[in-house]
Amino acid sequence: PSAAVPSVAVPTRQAPAQAVPAGGAPASAAPSRPRSGPVPVISPLVRRLAREHGVDLRELAGSGPDGLILRSDVERAVAARTEATTARAEATASATDTVVSPGHRTPLKGMRGAVADKLSRSRREIPDATCWVDADATELMHARVAMNSVTGPSAGPKISVLALLARICTAALARFPELNAAVDTERREIVRFDEVHLGFAAQTERGLVVPVVRDAQARDAEALSAEFARLTEAARSGALTPGELTGGTFTLNNYGVFGVDGSTPIINHPEAAMLGVGRITPKPWVHEGELAVRQVVQLSLTFDHRVCDGGTAGGFLRYVADCVEHPAVLLRTL
């Protein structure tokens, strides 16, 4: 009589045998429906791999002896599922791309291209930092009104706010000359300049330009006002010369004319700093211990951290703010 066989889960021989492809490995085609009965897997590593990747072993046809499911069978199933997911995603993206408008393309060339190159170089090469402070500009505005109210033979051209800020900048740079500088990257040297060639940002129909006022430290408020007016008109008419657009050592950016309070200016490469000035607007302010409405402006200084530390930058900005709040401070350095 035949002996009773213990009930043990063992791989069952499949017939007919699987076809072996040219590569030498048996084909691993999934059956039309999950197999029933014991799963032909011996290695616990294969089971764990399948469990980690969510592969149902009952859906796999093993390539090992007697249909044994090997690690390579599970890895092929995982790879096939990944490829299918990627293909579906690419198909979805392609379908989406076909309905998205291509938009309008504007070549970066001419003045716009030159500005883009210079700004990109500044961001790429200069480790810049920005500090800012709010200042009460009420007294500065009163001083300007007084200057422009003079009549008779001693009356000169109207003094602009930009000219007063420029005069404050040159006085501040005399105290903090570290910021009137540039970095020579090839020689690894900081170059400090004796003269202040003051650039100022001017928006034109052709784009942003930065004309330069030569020897700004030697000009008074009247001369600065006249030179700002001349260069601004030349910028708007496109008559600026290359010499009037290059050689700056420090830039003043009055973005307050656009009605905004603050900004973090990008340094005009290869200079070391730029002072940004927001709009001067009425705001609540504590003045002489009492809450009052004052003319407040936000000042921001972006500086090259290679030429100085925060103490120098903060000292420069604090001196500028003090002069804005108390214009008489300038009398000590005139």
Coordinates of C-alpha atoms in Angstrom, one line a residue, residues 8-328:
V8 CA 4.2 20.1 3.0
A9 CA 4.1 23.2 0.8
V10 CA 6.6 22.5 -1.9
P11 CA 7.0 23.8 -5.4
T12 CA 5.0 22.0 -8.0
R13 CA 6.4 21.1 -11.4
Q14 CA 4.8 23.0 -14.2
A15 CA 4.1 21.5 -17.6
P16 CA 4.8 22.3 -20.2
A17 CA 8.2 23.8 -19.4
Q18 CA 8.7 27.5 -19.9
A19 CA 10.3 28.7 -23.1
V20 CA 13.8 30.0 -22.6
P21 CA 14.5 33.3 -24.5
A22 CA 17.7 34.1 -26.3
G23 CA 19.2 35.7 -23.1
G24 CA 19.1 32.4 -21.3
A25 CA 16.6 33.4 -18.6
P26 CA 13.2 31.9 -18.7
A27 CA 10.3 34.3 -19.5
S28 CA 8.5 35.8 -16.5
A29 CA 5.0 36.4 -17.8
A30 CA 2.2 36.9 -15.3
P31 CA -0.7 34.5 -15.5
S32 CA -4.1 35.7 -16.4
R33 CA -5.2 35.3 -12.8
P34 CA -3.5 34.7 -9.4
R35 CA -2.3 31.2 -8.8
S36 CA -4.0 29.1 -6.1
G37 CA -2.3 27.0 -3.5
P38 CA 1.2 27.4 -2.0
V39 CA 3.5 30.1 -3.5
P40 CA 6.8 28.6 -4.7
V41 CA 9.2 30.8 -2.7
I42 CA 11.9 29.5 -0.5
S43 CA 14.0 32.6 0.4
P44 CA 12.7 34.8 3.1
L45 CA 14.7 37.7 1.5
V46 CA 12.5 37.4 -1.6
R47 CA 9.4 37.5 0.5
R48 CA 10.6 40.6 2.3
L49 CA 11.5 42.3 -0.9
A50 CA 8.1 41.6 -2.4
R51 CA 6.4 42.8 0.8
E52 CA 8.4 46.1 0.9
H53 CA 7.5 46.9 -2.8
G54 CA 3.9 45.7 -2.6
V55 CA 4.4 42.8 -5.1
D56 CA 1.8 40.0 -4.9
L57 CA 3.9 36.8 -5.3
R58 CA 0.9 34.9 -6.4
E59 CA 0.8 36.9 -9.6
L60 CA 4.4 36.0 -10.5
A61 CA 5.7 33.1 -12.6
G62 CA 9.0 32.1 -11.2
S63 CA 12.1 31.6 -13.5
G64 CA 13.8 29.2 -11.1
P65 CA 13.7 25.4 -11.1
D66 CA 10.2 24.0 -10.9
G67 CA 8.8 27.6 -11.2
L68 CA 10.6 28.8 -8.1
I69 CA 10.3 32.6 -7.6
L70 CA 13.7 34.2 -7.4
R71 CA 14.8 37.6 -6.3
S72 CA 15.4 38.7 -9.9
D73 CA 11.7 37.9 -10.6
V74 CA 10.6 40.3 -7.9
E75 CA 13.0 43.0 -9.1
R76 CA 11.8 42.7 -12.7
A77 CA 8.2 43.1 -11.5
V78 CA 9.1 46.2 -9.5
A79 CA 11.0 47.7 -12.5
A80 CA 8.1 47.0 -14.8
R81 CA 5.6 48.7 -12.5
T82 CA 8.0 51.7 -12.2
E83 CA 8.3 52.0 -15.9
A84 CA 4.6 51.8 -16.4
T85 CA 4.0 54.6 -13.7
T86 CA 6.6 56.8 -15.4
A87 CA 5.1 56.3 -18.8
R88 CA 1.7 57.2 -17.5
A89 CA 3.1 60.4 -15.9
E90 CA 4.9 61.4 -19.1
A91 CA 1.8 60.8 -21.1
T92 CA -0.2 63.0 -18.8
A93 CA 2.5 65.7 -18.9
S94 CA 2.6 65.6 -22.6
A95 CA -1.2 65.9 -22.9
T96 CA -1.0 68.8 -20.5
D97 CA 1.8 70.5 -22.5
T98 CA -0.3 70.4 -25.6
V99 CA -3.0 72.7 -24.1
V100 CA -0.7 75.1 -22.4
S101 CA -0.1 78.4 -24.2
P102 CA 3.5 78.8 -25.3
G103 CA 3.5 82.4 -24.1
H104 CA 5.3 85.4 -25.5
R105 CA 9.1 85.3 -25.8
T106 CA 11.3 88.4 -25.6
P107 CA 15.0 88.1 -26.4
L108 CA 17.4 89.2 -23.7
K109 CA 19.4 91.5 -25.9
G110 CA 20.4 95.2 -26.2
M111 CA 20.0 97.2 -23.0
R112 CA 17.8 94.6 -21.3
G113 CA 20.3 91.9 -22.0
A114 CA 23.2 94.0 -20.7
V115 CA 21.2 94.8 -17.5
A116 CA 20.4 91.1 -17.1
D117 CA 24.0 90.1 -17.5
K118 CA 25.2 92.6 -14.9
L119 CA 22.6 91.8 -12.3
S120 CA 23.3 88.0 -12.8
R121 CA 27.0 88.6 -12.3
S122 CA 26.4 90.7 -9.2
R123 CA 24.3 87.9 -7.6
R124 CA 26.8 85.3 -8.7
E125 CA 30.0 87.0 -7.5
I126 CA 29.1 89.3 -4.6
P127 CA 28.2 87.8 -1.2
D128 CA 25.8 90.6 -0.3
A129 CA 23.8 91.4 2.8
T130 CA 21.2 94.0 3.6
C131 CA 20.3 96.1 6.6
W132 CA 17.6 98.7 6.9
V133 CA 16.1 101.3 9.2
D134 CA 13.1 103.6 9.3
A135 CA 13.9 107.3 9.7
D136 CA 11.8 110.5 10.4
A137 CA 12.5 112.7 7.4
T138 CA 10.2 115.5 8.5
E139 CA 13.0 117.9 9.3
L140 CA 14.8 117.1 6.0
M141 CA 11.7 117.9 4.1
H142 CA 11.3 121.2 6.1
A143 CA 15.0 122.0 5.3
R144 CA 14.3 121.5 1.6
V145 CA 11.3 123.8 1.6
A146 CA 13.4 126.4 3.3
M147 CA 16.2 126.1 0.7
N148 CA 13.8 126.4 -2.2
S149 CA 11.9 129.3 -0.7
V150 CA 14.9 131.6 -1.1
T151 CA 14.2 134.4 -3.6
G152 CA 16.2 137.2 -5.2
P153 CA 19.7 137.2 -6.5
S154 CA 20.9 134.5 -4.0
A155 CA 18.2 132.1 -5.2
G156 CA 19.6 129.1 -7.1
P157 CA 18.1 126.1 -8.8
K158 CA 15.5 124.1 -6.8
I159 CA 17.1 121.5 -4.6
S160 CA 15.8 117.9 -5.2
V161 CA 15.3 115.3 -2.5
L162 CA 17.8 113.1 -4.4
A163 CA 20.4 115.8 -4.2
L164 CA 20.0 116.1 -0.4
L165 CA 20.3 112.3 -0.1
A166 CA 23.3 112.3 -2.3
R167 CA 25.0 114.9 -0.1
I168 CA 24.3 112.8 2.9
C169 CA 25.7 109.7 1.1
T170 CA 29.0 111.5 0.3
A171 CA 29.3 112.7 3.9
A172 CA 28.7 109.2 5.2
L173 CA 31.2 107.7 2.8
A174 CA 33.8 110.1 4.1
R175 CA 33.3 108.6 7.5
F176 CA 33.0 105.0 6.3
P177 CA 35.3 104.8 3.2
E178 CA 35.2 101.0 3.3
L179 CA 31.9 101.1 1.3
N180 CA 33.4 103.3 -1.4
A181 CA 35.3 100.3 -2.8
A182 CA 35.4 97.3 -5.1
V183 CA 36.9 93.8 -4.9
D184 CA 39.6 92.8 -7.4
T185 CA 38.9 89.1 -7.5
E186 CA 41.9 88.2 -9.6
R187 CA 44.4 89.8 -7.2
R188 CA 42.2 89.1 -4.2
E189 CA 42.4 92.8 -3.1
I190 CA 39.9 95.4 -1.9
V191 CA 40.3 98.6 -3.9
R192 CA 39.2 101.7 -1.9
F193 CA 38.5 104.8 -3.9
D194 CA 39.3 108.4 -3.0
E195 CA 36.6 110.0 -5.1
V196 CA 32.9 109.2 -5.0
H197 CA 31.5 108.6 -8.4
L198 CA 27.9 108.4 -7.5
G199 CA 25.6 106.3 -9.6
F200 CA 21.8 106.7 -9.4
A201 CA 19.1 104.4 -10.8
A202 CA 17.0 106.0 -13.5
Q203 CA 14.0 104.3 -15.1
T204 CA 13.6 105.1 -18.8
E205 CA 11.5 103.7 -21.7
R206 CA 14.5 101.8 -22.8
G207 CA 14.9 100.2 -19.4
L208 CA 16.9 100.8 -16.2
V209 CA 20.1 102.8 -16.5
V210 CA 22.6 104.0 -13.9
P211 CA 24.2 107.4 -14.8
V212 CA 27.2 108.4 -12.8
V213 CA 27.8 111.8 -11.2
R214 CA 31.6 112.3 -11.2
D215 CA 33.3 113.6 -8.1
A216 CA 30.1 113.8 -6.1
Q217 CA 32.0 114.5 -2.9
A218 CA 33.1 117.8 -4.3
R219 CA 29.6 119.1 -5.2
D220 CA 27.1 120.9 -3.1
A221 CA 23.4 120.4 -3.1
E222 CA 22.9 122.9 -5.9
A223 CA 25.5 121.3 -8.2
L224 CA 24.2 117.8 -7.4
S225 CA 20.6 118.9 -8.3
A226 CA 21.8 120.4 -11.6
E227 CA 23.8 117.3 -12.5
F228 CA 21.0 114.9 -11.6
A229 CA 18.6 116.8 -13.8
R230 CA 21.1 116.9 -16.8
L231 CA 21.9 113.1 -16.6
T232 CA 18.2 112.2 -16.1
E233 CA 17.2 114.1 -19.2
A234 CA 20.0 112.5 -21.2
A235 CA 19.0 109.1 -20.0
R236 CA 15.4 109.7 -21.1
S237 CA 16.5 110.9 -24.5
G238 CA 19.0 108.1 -25.0
A239 CA 21.9 110.6 -25.2
L240 CA 24.1 109.2 -22.3
T241 CA 27.6 108.5 -23.3
P242 CA 29.5 105.3 -22.2
G243 CA 31.6 107.4 -19.9
E244 CA 28.4 108.7 -18.1
L245 CA 27.3 105.1 -17.5
T246 CA 30.5 103.5 -16.2
G247 CA 33.0 104.0 -13.4
G248 CA 30.6 104.4 -10.5
T249 CA 31.9 103.6 -7.0
F250 CA 28.6 103.8 -5.0
T251 CA 24.9 103.8 -6.1
L252 CA 21.9 105.6 -4.8
N253 CA 18.6 104.0 -5.7
N254 CA 15.5 106.0 -5.0
Y255 CA 12.8 103.4 -5.6
G256 CA 10.4 105.5 -3.5
V257 CA 9.3 107.3 -6.7
F258 CA 7.4 104.1 -7.5
G259 CA 5.4 104.3 -4.4
V260 CA 7.0 101.4 -2.5
D261 CA 8.4 101.5 1.0
G262 CA 11.3 99.0 1.0
S263 CA 13.5 96.8 -1.1
T264 CA 16.7 94.8 -1.0
P265 CA 18.7 96.3 -3.9
I266 CA 21.1 94.3 -6.0
I267 CA 24.5 95.8 -5.9
N268 CA 25.7 97.5 -9.1
H269 CA 28.7 95.3 -10.0
P270 CA 31.6 95.8 -9.3
E271 CA 30.7 98.3 -6.6
A272 CA 30.6 97.3 -2.9
A273 CA 27.3 98.9 -1.8
M274 CA 24.0 100.6 -2.7
L275 CA 21.7 102.7 -0.6
G276 CA 18.0 102.2 -1.3
V277 CA 15.4 104.9 -0.4
G278 CA 11.7 104.2 -0.1
R279 CA 8.9 106.6 -0.4
I280 CA 8.6 109.4 2.2
T281 CA 5.1 109.1 3.5
P282 CA 3.1 110.2 6.6
K283 CA 3.1 107.6 9.4
P284 CA 2.5 107.4 13.1
W285 CA 5.8 108.1 14.9
V286 CA 6.9 108.8 18.5
H287 CA 8.4 112.3 18.4
E288 CA 9.8 113.9 21.6
G289 CA 7.9 111.4 23.7
E290 CA 4.5 112.0 21.9
L291 CA 2.7 110.1 19.2
A292 CA 2.6 112.2 16.1
V293 CA 2.2 112.0 12.3
R294 CA 5.6 112.4 10.7
Q295 CA 7.2 112.0 7.3
V296 CA 8.8 108.5 7.5
V297 CA 11.2 106.9 5.1
Q298 CA 12.8 103.4 5.0
L299 CA 16.5 103.3 4.2
S300 CA 18.1 100.0 3.1
L301 CA 21.8 99.3 2.5
T302 CA 23.0 96.4 0.5
F303 CA 26.7 95.8 0.9
D304 CA 29.4 93.4 -0.2
H305 CA 30.3 91.5 3.0
R306 CA 33.8 91.0 1.7
V307 CA 34.7 94.7 2.1
C308 CA 33.3 95.2 5.6
D309 CA 31.4 93.6 8.5
G310 CA 28.0 94.5 9.8
G311 CA 29.3 97.0 12.3
T312 CA 30.7 99.2 9.5
A313 CA 27.5 98.8 7.4
G314 CA 25.3 99.6 10.4
G315 CA 27.4 102.6 11.3
F316 CA 27.1 104.0 7.8
L317 CA 23.3 103.5 7.7
R318 CA 22.8 104.9 11.2
Y319 CA 24.8 108.1 10.2
V320 CA 22.6 108.5 7.1
A321 CA 19.5 108.1 9.1
D322 CA 20.7 110.6 11.7
C323 CA 21.4 113.2 8.9
V324 CA 17.9 112.5 7.5
E325 CA 16.3 113.1 10.9
H326 CA 18.6 116.0 11.9
P327 CA 20.0 117.7 8.8
A328 CA 22.1 120.0 11.1

